[in-house]
Amino acid sequence: MSNVRLAIIYYSSTGTNYKLAKWAEEAAQEVGAEVKVLKVPELAPKEAIESNPAWKAHVEATKDVPTVTLDDLEWADAIIFSVPTRFGNVPSQLKQFLDTTGGLWFQGKLANKVVSAMASAQNPHGGQEQTILQLYTTMYHWGAIVAAPGYTDPSIFAAGGNPYGTSVTVDQNGNIAENAEAAVKHQARRTVQVAQWVKNGLQQQ
């Protein structure tokens, strides 16, 4: 799977989804994918960030992580998104970026991208599943191919059993409640594998 190009696109205010993205990166690189970990632009005002020490610390710690561009979407064969839920939907930071993809969509350059998604919230029923499904709705408009993990590996059950994508619960101290690392890595490997199948099939046309 050495010729699969994977973009892992995340939004994270205090670090949870960055951690998920890094786990996914590790697994994808282990199976030979070329990987970019990319953050979406922050829209929150500086005052809001600085009022939350954990948020401010994470922004500073990840200042060197590249910001995603439309060129990254065109480059990628596969995309994994990792985001917190915002009232059962994707964060405005990601939504704003997705709203800029109309040109690529119109040119058909987002069709057949293999996509998968992960999410987090502060409680077990905080909207993680709905957030992933809302994101997938946009992917269907792209003509992308959703590679949900389903129940294809035992690690999914240890992480809470979300068939749409790995989702986690985060306590007030920023700790992930579930044993999610193995599920994230399985999801990343599966996404790369499906992308390899799709890429091979397109090359044979």
mmCIF file of C-alpha atoms in Angstrom:
data_model
loop_
_atom_site.group_PDB
_atom_site.id
_atom_site.type_symbol
_atom_site.label_atom_id
_atom_site.label_comp_id
_atom_site.label_asym_id
_atom_site.label_seq_id
_atom_site.Cartn_x
_atom_site.Cartn_y
_atom_site.Cartn_z
ATOM 1 C CA MET A 1 0.000 0.000 0.000
ATOM 2 C CA SER A 2 2.999 2.215 -0.498
ATOM 3 C CA ASN A 3 1.354 4.399 -3.151
ATOM 4 C CA VAL A 4 -1.717 5.453 -1.138
ATOM 5 C CA ARG A 5 -1.722 9.101 -0.106
ATOM 6 C CA LEU A 6 -3.667 9.758 3.101
ATOM 7 C CA ALA A 7 -4.650 13.154 4.499
ATOM 8 C CA ILE A 8 -5.667 13.100 8.168
ATOM 9 C CA ILE A 9 -7.626 16.303 8.732
ATOM 10 C CA TYR A 10 -8.541 17.265 12.263
ATOM 11 C CA TYR A 11 -9.865 20.013 14.466
ATOM 12 C CA SER A 12 -8.879 19.959 18.129
ATOM 13 C CA SER A 13 -9.187 22.623 20.775
ATOM 14 C CA THR A 14 -7.518 20.824 23.682
ATOM 15 C CA GLY A 15 -5.805 17.876 22.001
ATOM 16 C CA THR A 16 -8.120 14.861 21.900
ATOM 17 C CA ASN A 17 -8.643 14.762 18.147
ATOM 18 C CA TYR A 18 -5.009 15.575 17.526
ATOM 19 C CA LYS A 19 -4.165 12.463 19.548
ATOM 20 C CA LEU A 20 -6.584 10.390 17.462
ATOM 21 C CA ALA A 21 -5.040 11.824 14.294
ATOM 22 C CA LYS A 22 -1.538 10.887 15.425
ATOM 23 C CA TRP A 23 -2.609 7.320 16.232
ATOM 24 C CA ALA A 24 -4.119 7.078 12.747
ATOM 25 C CA GLU A 25 -0.935 8.476 11.226
ATOM 26 C CA GLU A 26 1.203 5.870 12.976
ATOM 27 C CA ALA A 27 -0.919 2.965 11.743
ATOM 28 C CA ALA A 28 -1.153 4.258 8.176
ATOM 29 C CA GLN A 29 2.582 4.775 7.942
ATOM 30 C CA GLU A 30 3.163 1.254 9.248
ATOM 31 C CA VAL A 31 1.270 -0.142 6.243
ATOM 32 C CA GLY A 32 3.206 2.053 3.823
ATOM 33 C CA ALA A 33 0.906 4.998 3.181
ATOM 34 C CA GLU A 34 2.235 8.487 2.568
ATOM 35 C CA VAL A 35 0.548 10.541 5.283
ATOM 36 C CA LYS A 36 -0.102 14.208 6.003
ATOM 37 C CA VAL A 37 -1.594 15.293 9.344
ATOM 38 C CA LEU A 38 -3.335 18.627 8.801
ATOM 39 C CA LYS A 39 -5.359 20.957 10.994
ATOM 40 C CA VAL A 40 -8.246 23.118 9.840
ATOM 41 C CA PRO A 41 -7.950 26.868 10.398
ATOM 42 C CA GLU A 42 -8.946 28.133 13.838
ATOM 43 C CA LEU A 43 -11.841 30.603 13.756
ATOM 44 C CA ALA A 44 -12.233 31.235 17.475
ATOM 45 C CA PRO A 45 -11.119 34.658 18.702
ATOM 46 C CA LYS A 46 -7.784 34.914 20.460
ATOM 47 C CA GLU A 47 -9.556 36.007 23.663
ATOM 48 C CA ALA A 48 -11.556 32.775 23.800
ATOM 49 C CA ILE A 49 -8.473 30.628 23.303
ATOM 50 C CA GLU A 50 -6.442 32.480 25.912
ATOM 51 C CA SER A 51 -9.240 32.213 28.473
ATOM 52 C CA ASN A 52 -8.875 28.413 28.471
ATOM 53 C CA PRO A 53 -5.383 27.267 29.576
ATOM 54 C CA ALA A 54 -5.719 23.814 27.988
ATOM 55 C CA TRP A 55 -6.869 25.290 24.686
ATOM 56 C CA LYS A 56 -4.095 27.869 24.682
ATOM 57 C CA ALA A 57 -1.484 25.205 25.498
ATOM 58 C CA HIS A 58 -2.661 22.930 22.689
ATOM 59 C CA VAL A 59 -2.665 25.720 20.116
ATOM 60 C CA GLU A 60 0.902 26.537 21.074
ATOM 61 C CA ALA A 61 1.986 22.874 21.061
ATOM 62 C CA THR A 62 0.629 22.324 17.532
ATOM 63 C CA LYS A 63 1.632 25.632 15.952
ATOM 64 C CA ASP A 64 3.927 23.814 13.514
ATOM 65 C CA VAL A 65 1.247 21.399 12.256
ATOM 66 C CA PRO A 66 0.412 22.408 8.659
ATOM 67 C CA THR A 67 -2.992 23.911 7.943
ATOM 68 C CA VAL A 68 -5.050 22.003 5.381
ATOM 69 C CA THR A 69 -5.478 23.447 1.895
ATOM 70 C CA LEU A 70 -7.558 22.494 -1.117
ATOM 71 C CA ASP A 71 -4.370 21.193 -2.729
ATOM 72 C CA ASP A 72 -4.144 18.611 0.070
ATOM 73 C CA LEU A 73 -7.596 17.296 -0.794
ATOM 74 C CA GLU A 74 -6.680 16.982 -4.446
ATOM 75 C CA TRP A 75 -3.416 15.228 -3.485
ATOM 76 C CA ALA A 76 -5.046 12.635 -1.249
ATOM 77 C CA ASP A 77 -6.389 9.251 -2.269
ATOM 78 C CA ALA A 78 -7.947 8.871 1.175
ATOM 79 C CA ILE A 79 -9.014 11.225 3.946
ATOM 80 C CA ILE A 80 -9.628 10.604 7.634
ATOM 81 C CA PHE A 81 -11.403 13.338 9.574
ATOM 82 C CA SER A 82 -11.212 13.653 13.355
ATOM 83 C CA VAL A 83 -13.361 16.258 15.096
ATOM 84 C CA PRO A 84 -15.247 16.996 18.313
ATOM 85 C CA THR A 85 -19.012 17.246 18.189
ATOM 86 C CA ARG A 86 -20.719 20.618 18.334
ATOM 87 C CA PHE A 87 -24.386 20.114 19.191
ATOM 88 C CA GLY A 88 -24.439 16.900 17.152
ATOM 89 C CA ASN A 89 -22.727 18.450 14.170
ATOM 90 C CA VAL A 90 -19.214 19.173 12.946
ATOM 91 C CA PRO A 91 -17.327 22.160 14.381
ATOM 92 C CA SER A 92 -17.702 25.432 12.491
ATOM 93 C CA GLN A 93 -13.956 25.385 11.814
ATOM 94 C CA LEU A 94 -14.289 22.215 9.716
ATOM 95 C CA LYS A 95 -17.581 23.281 8.165
ATOM 96 C CA GLN A 96 -16.021 26.531 6.970
ATOM 97 C CA PHE A 97 -13.236 24.603 5.254
ATOM 98 C CA LEU A 98 -15.654 22.125 3.676
ATOM 99 C CA ASP A 99 -17.644 25.056 2.312
ATOM 100 C CA THR A 100 -14.597 26.119 0.285
ATOM 101 C CA THR A 101 -14.427 22.819 -1.612
ATOM 102 C CA GLY A 102 -17.092 23.676 -4.186
ATOM 103 C CA GLY A 103 -14.581 24.298 -6.961
ATOM 104 C CA LEU A 104 -12.934 20.899 -6.534
ATOM 105 C CA TRP A 105 -16.358 19.262 -6.287
ATOM 106 C CA PHE A 106 -17.539 20.968 -9.483
ATOM 107 C CA GLN A 107 -14.458 19.696 -11.310
ATOM 108 C CA GLY A 108 -15.082 16.151 -10.055
ATOM 109 C CA LYS A 109 -11.802 16.093 -8.162
ATOM 110 C CA LEU A 110 -13.357 14.883 -4.909
ATOM 111 C CA ALA A 111 -15.116 11.897 -6.451
ATOM 112 C CA ASN A 112 -13.822 8.470 -5.434
ATOM 113 C CA LYS A 113 -11.822 9.756 -2.489
ATOM 114 C CA VAL A 114 -11.991 7.124 0.249
ATOM 115 C CA VAL A 115 -13.067 8.786 3.482
ATOM 116 C CA SER A 116 -13.578 7.840 7.119
ATOM 117 C CA ALA A 117 -14.247 9.846 10.272
ATOM 118 C CA MET A 118 -13.766 9.882 14.043
ATOM 119 C CA ALA A 119 -15.350 12.056 16.735
ATOM 120 C CA SER A 120 -15.261 12.963 20.415
ATOM 121 C CA ALA A 121 -17.589 14.414 23.062
ATOM 122 C CA GLN A 122 -17.716 14.856 26.826
ATOM 123 C CA ASN A 123 -20.252 12.103 27.489
ATOM 124 C CA PRO A 124 -21.178 8.758 25.884
ATOM 125 C CA HIS A 125 -24.287 10.133 24.153
ATOM 126 C CA GLY A 126 -22.970 13.586 23.331
ATOM 127 C CA GLY A 127 -23.524 13.399 19.585
ATOM 128 C CA GLN A 128 -20.486 11.474 18.349
ATOM 129 C CA GLU A 129 -22.419 9.193 15.986
ATOM 130 C CA GLN A 130 -24.523 12.051 14.637
ATOM 131 C CA THR A 131 -21.444 14.188 14.025
ATOM 132 C CA ILE A 132 -19.820 11.453 11.952
ATOM 133 C CA LEU A 133 -23.031 10.875 9.978
ATOM 134 C CA GLN A 134 -23.422 14.609 9.327
ATOM 135 C CA LEU A 135 -19.897 14.690 7.954
ATOM 136 C CA TYR A 136 -20.573 11.663 5.774
ATOM 137 C CA THR A 137 -23.556 13.505 4.244
ATOM 138 C CA THR A 138 -21.099 16.002 2.767
ATOM 139 C CA MET A 139 -18.936 13.128 1.569
ATOM 140 C CA TYR A 140 -21.861 11.623 -0.334
ATOM 141 C CA HIS A 141 -22.254 14.934 -2.154
ATOM 142 C CA TRP A 142 -18.574 14.774 -3.054
ATOM 143 C CA GLY A 143 -19.067 11.325 -4.563
ATOM 144 C CA ALA A 144 -16.561 9.995 -2.055
ATOM 145 C CA ILE A 145 -16.487 6.387 -0.888
ATOM 146 C CA VAL A 146 -17.128 6.054 2.845
ATOM 147 C CA ALA A 147 -15.001 3.383 4.528
ATOM 148 C CA ALA A 148 -16.726 3.015 7.875
ATOM 149 C CA PRO A 149 -15.131 0.489 10.244
ATOM 150 C CA GLY A 150 -18.385 -1.364 10.915
ATOM 151 C CA TYR A 151 -17.632 -4.330 13.164
ATOM 152 C CA THR A 152 -14.628 -5.570 11.238
ATOM 153 C CA ASP A 153 -12.292 -5.930 14.225
ATOM 154 C CA PRO A 154 -12.657 -6.753 17.962
ATOM 155 C CA SER A 155 -10.929 -3.480 18.864
ATOM 156 C CA ILE A 156 -14.073 -1.612 17.822
ATOM 157 C CA PHE A 157 -16.014 -3.090 20.718
ATOM 158 C CA ALA A 158 -13.316 -2.136 23.224
ATOM 159 C CA ALA A 159 -13.596 1.443 21.957
ATOM 160 C CA GLY A 160 -17.364 1.582 22.509
ATOM 161 C CA GLY A 161 -18.664 -0.186 19.415
ATOM 162 C CA ASN A 162 -19.382 2.702 17.057
ATOM 163 C CA PRO A 163 -19.704 1.213 13.539
ATOM 164 C CA TYR A 164 -19.618 4.609 11.806
ATOM 165 C CA GLY A 165 -16.171 5.576 13.046
ATOM 166 C CA THR A 166 -14.160 5.506 16.238
ATOM 167 C CA SER A 167 -15.664 7.821 18.824
ATOM 168 C CA VAL A 168 -14.442 8.658 22.298
ATOM 169 C CA THR A 169 -15.620 10.210 25.536
ATOM 170 C CA VAL A 170 -13.351 12.758 27.181
ATOM 171 C CA ASP A 171 -13.515 13.695 30.885
ATOM 172 C CA GLN A 172 -12.975 17.127 32.385
ATOM 173 C CA ASN A 173 -9.251 16.441 32.651
ATOM 174 C CA GLY A 174 -8.903 15.605 28.954
ATOM 175 C CA ASN A 175 -8.592 11.844 29.455
ATOM 176 C CA ILE A 176 -10.111 9.462 26.912
ATOM 177 C CA ALA A 177 -12.420 7.017 28.700
ATOM 178 C CA GLU A 178 -12.379 4.243 26.092
ATOM 179 C CA ASN A 179 -9.557 1.931 25.067
ATOM 180 C CA ALA A 180 -9.601 3.507 21.617
ATOM 181 C CA GLU A 181 -6.052 3.413 20.254
ATOM 182 C CA ALA A 182 -6.355 -0.020 18.633
ATOM 183 C CA ALA A 183 -9.700 0.892 17.051
ATOM 184 C CA VAL A 184 -8.297 4.115 15.608
ATOM 185 C CA LYS A 185 -5.360 2.225 14.153
ATOM 186 C CA HIS A 186 -7.612 -0.457 12.687
ATOM 187 C CA GLN A 187 -9.789 2.239 11.109
ATOM 188 C CA ALA A 188 -6.738 3.896 9.592
ATOM 189 C CA ARG A 189 -5.404 0.641 8.153
ATOM 190 C CA ARG A 190 -8.833 -0.228 6.765
ATOM 191 C CA THR A 191 -9.165 3.196 5.132
ATOM 192 C CA VAL A 192 -5.776 2.818 3.476
ATOM 193 C CA GLN A 193 -6.618 -0.715 2.347
ATOM 194 C CA VAL A 194 -9.912 0.339 0.758
ATOM 195 C CA ALA A 195 -8.153 3.270 -0.899
ATOM 196 C CA GLN A 196 -5.605 0.874 -2.343
ATOM 197 C CA TRP A 197 -8.367 -1.287 -3.799
ATOM 198 C CA VAL A 198 -10.095 1.751 -5.307
ATOM 199 C CA LYS A 199 -6.860 3.165 -6.698
ATOM 200 C CA ASN A 200 -5.889 -0.186 -8.236
ATOM 201 C CA GLY A 201 -9.325 -0.514 -9.783
ATOM 202 C CA LEU A 202 -9.241 2.973 -11.286
ATOM 203 C CA GLN A 203 -5.770 2.352 -12.730
ATOM 204 C CA GLN A 204 -7.032 -0.775 -14.488
ATOM 205 C CA GLN A 205 -9.838 1.012 -16.298
#
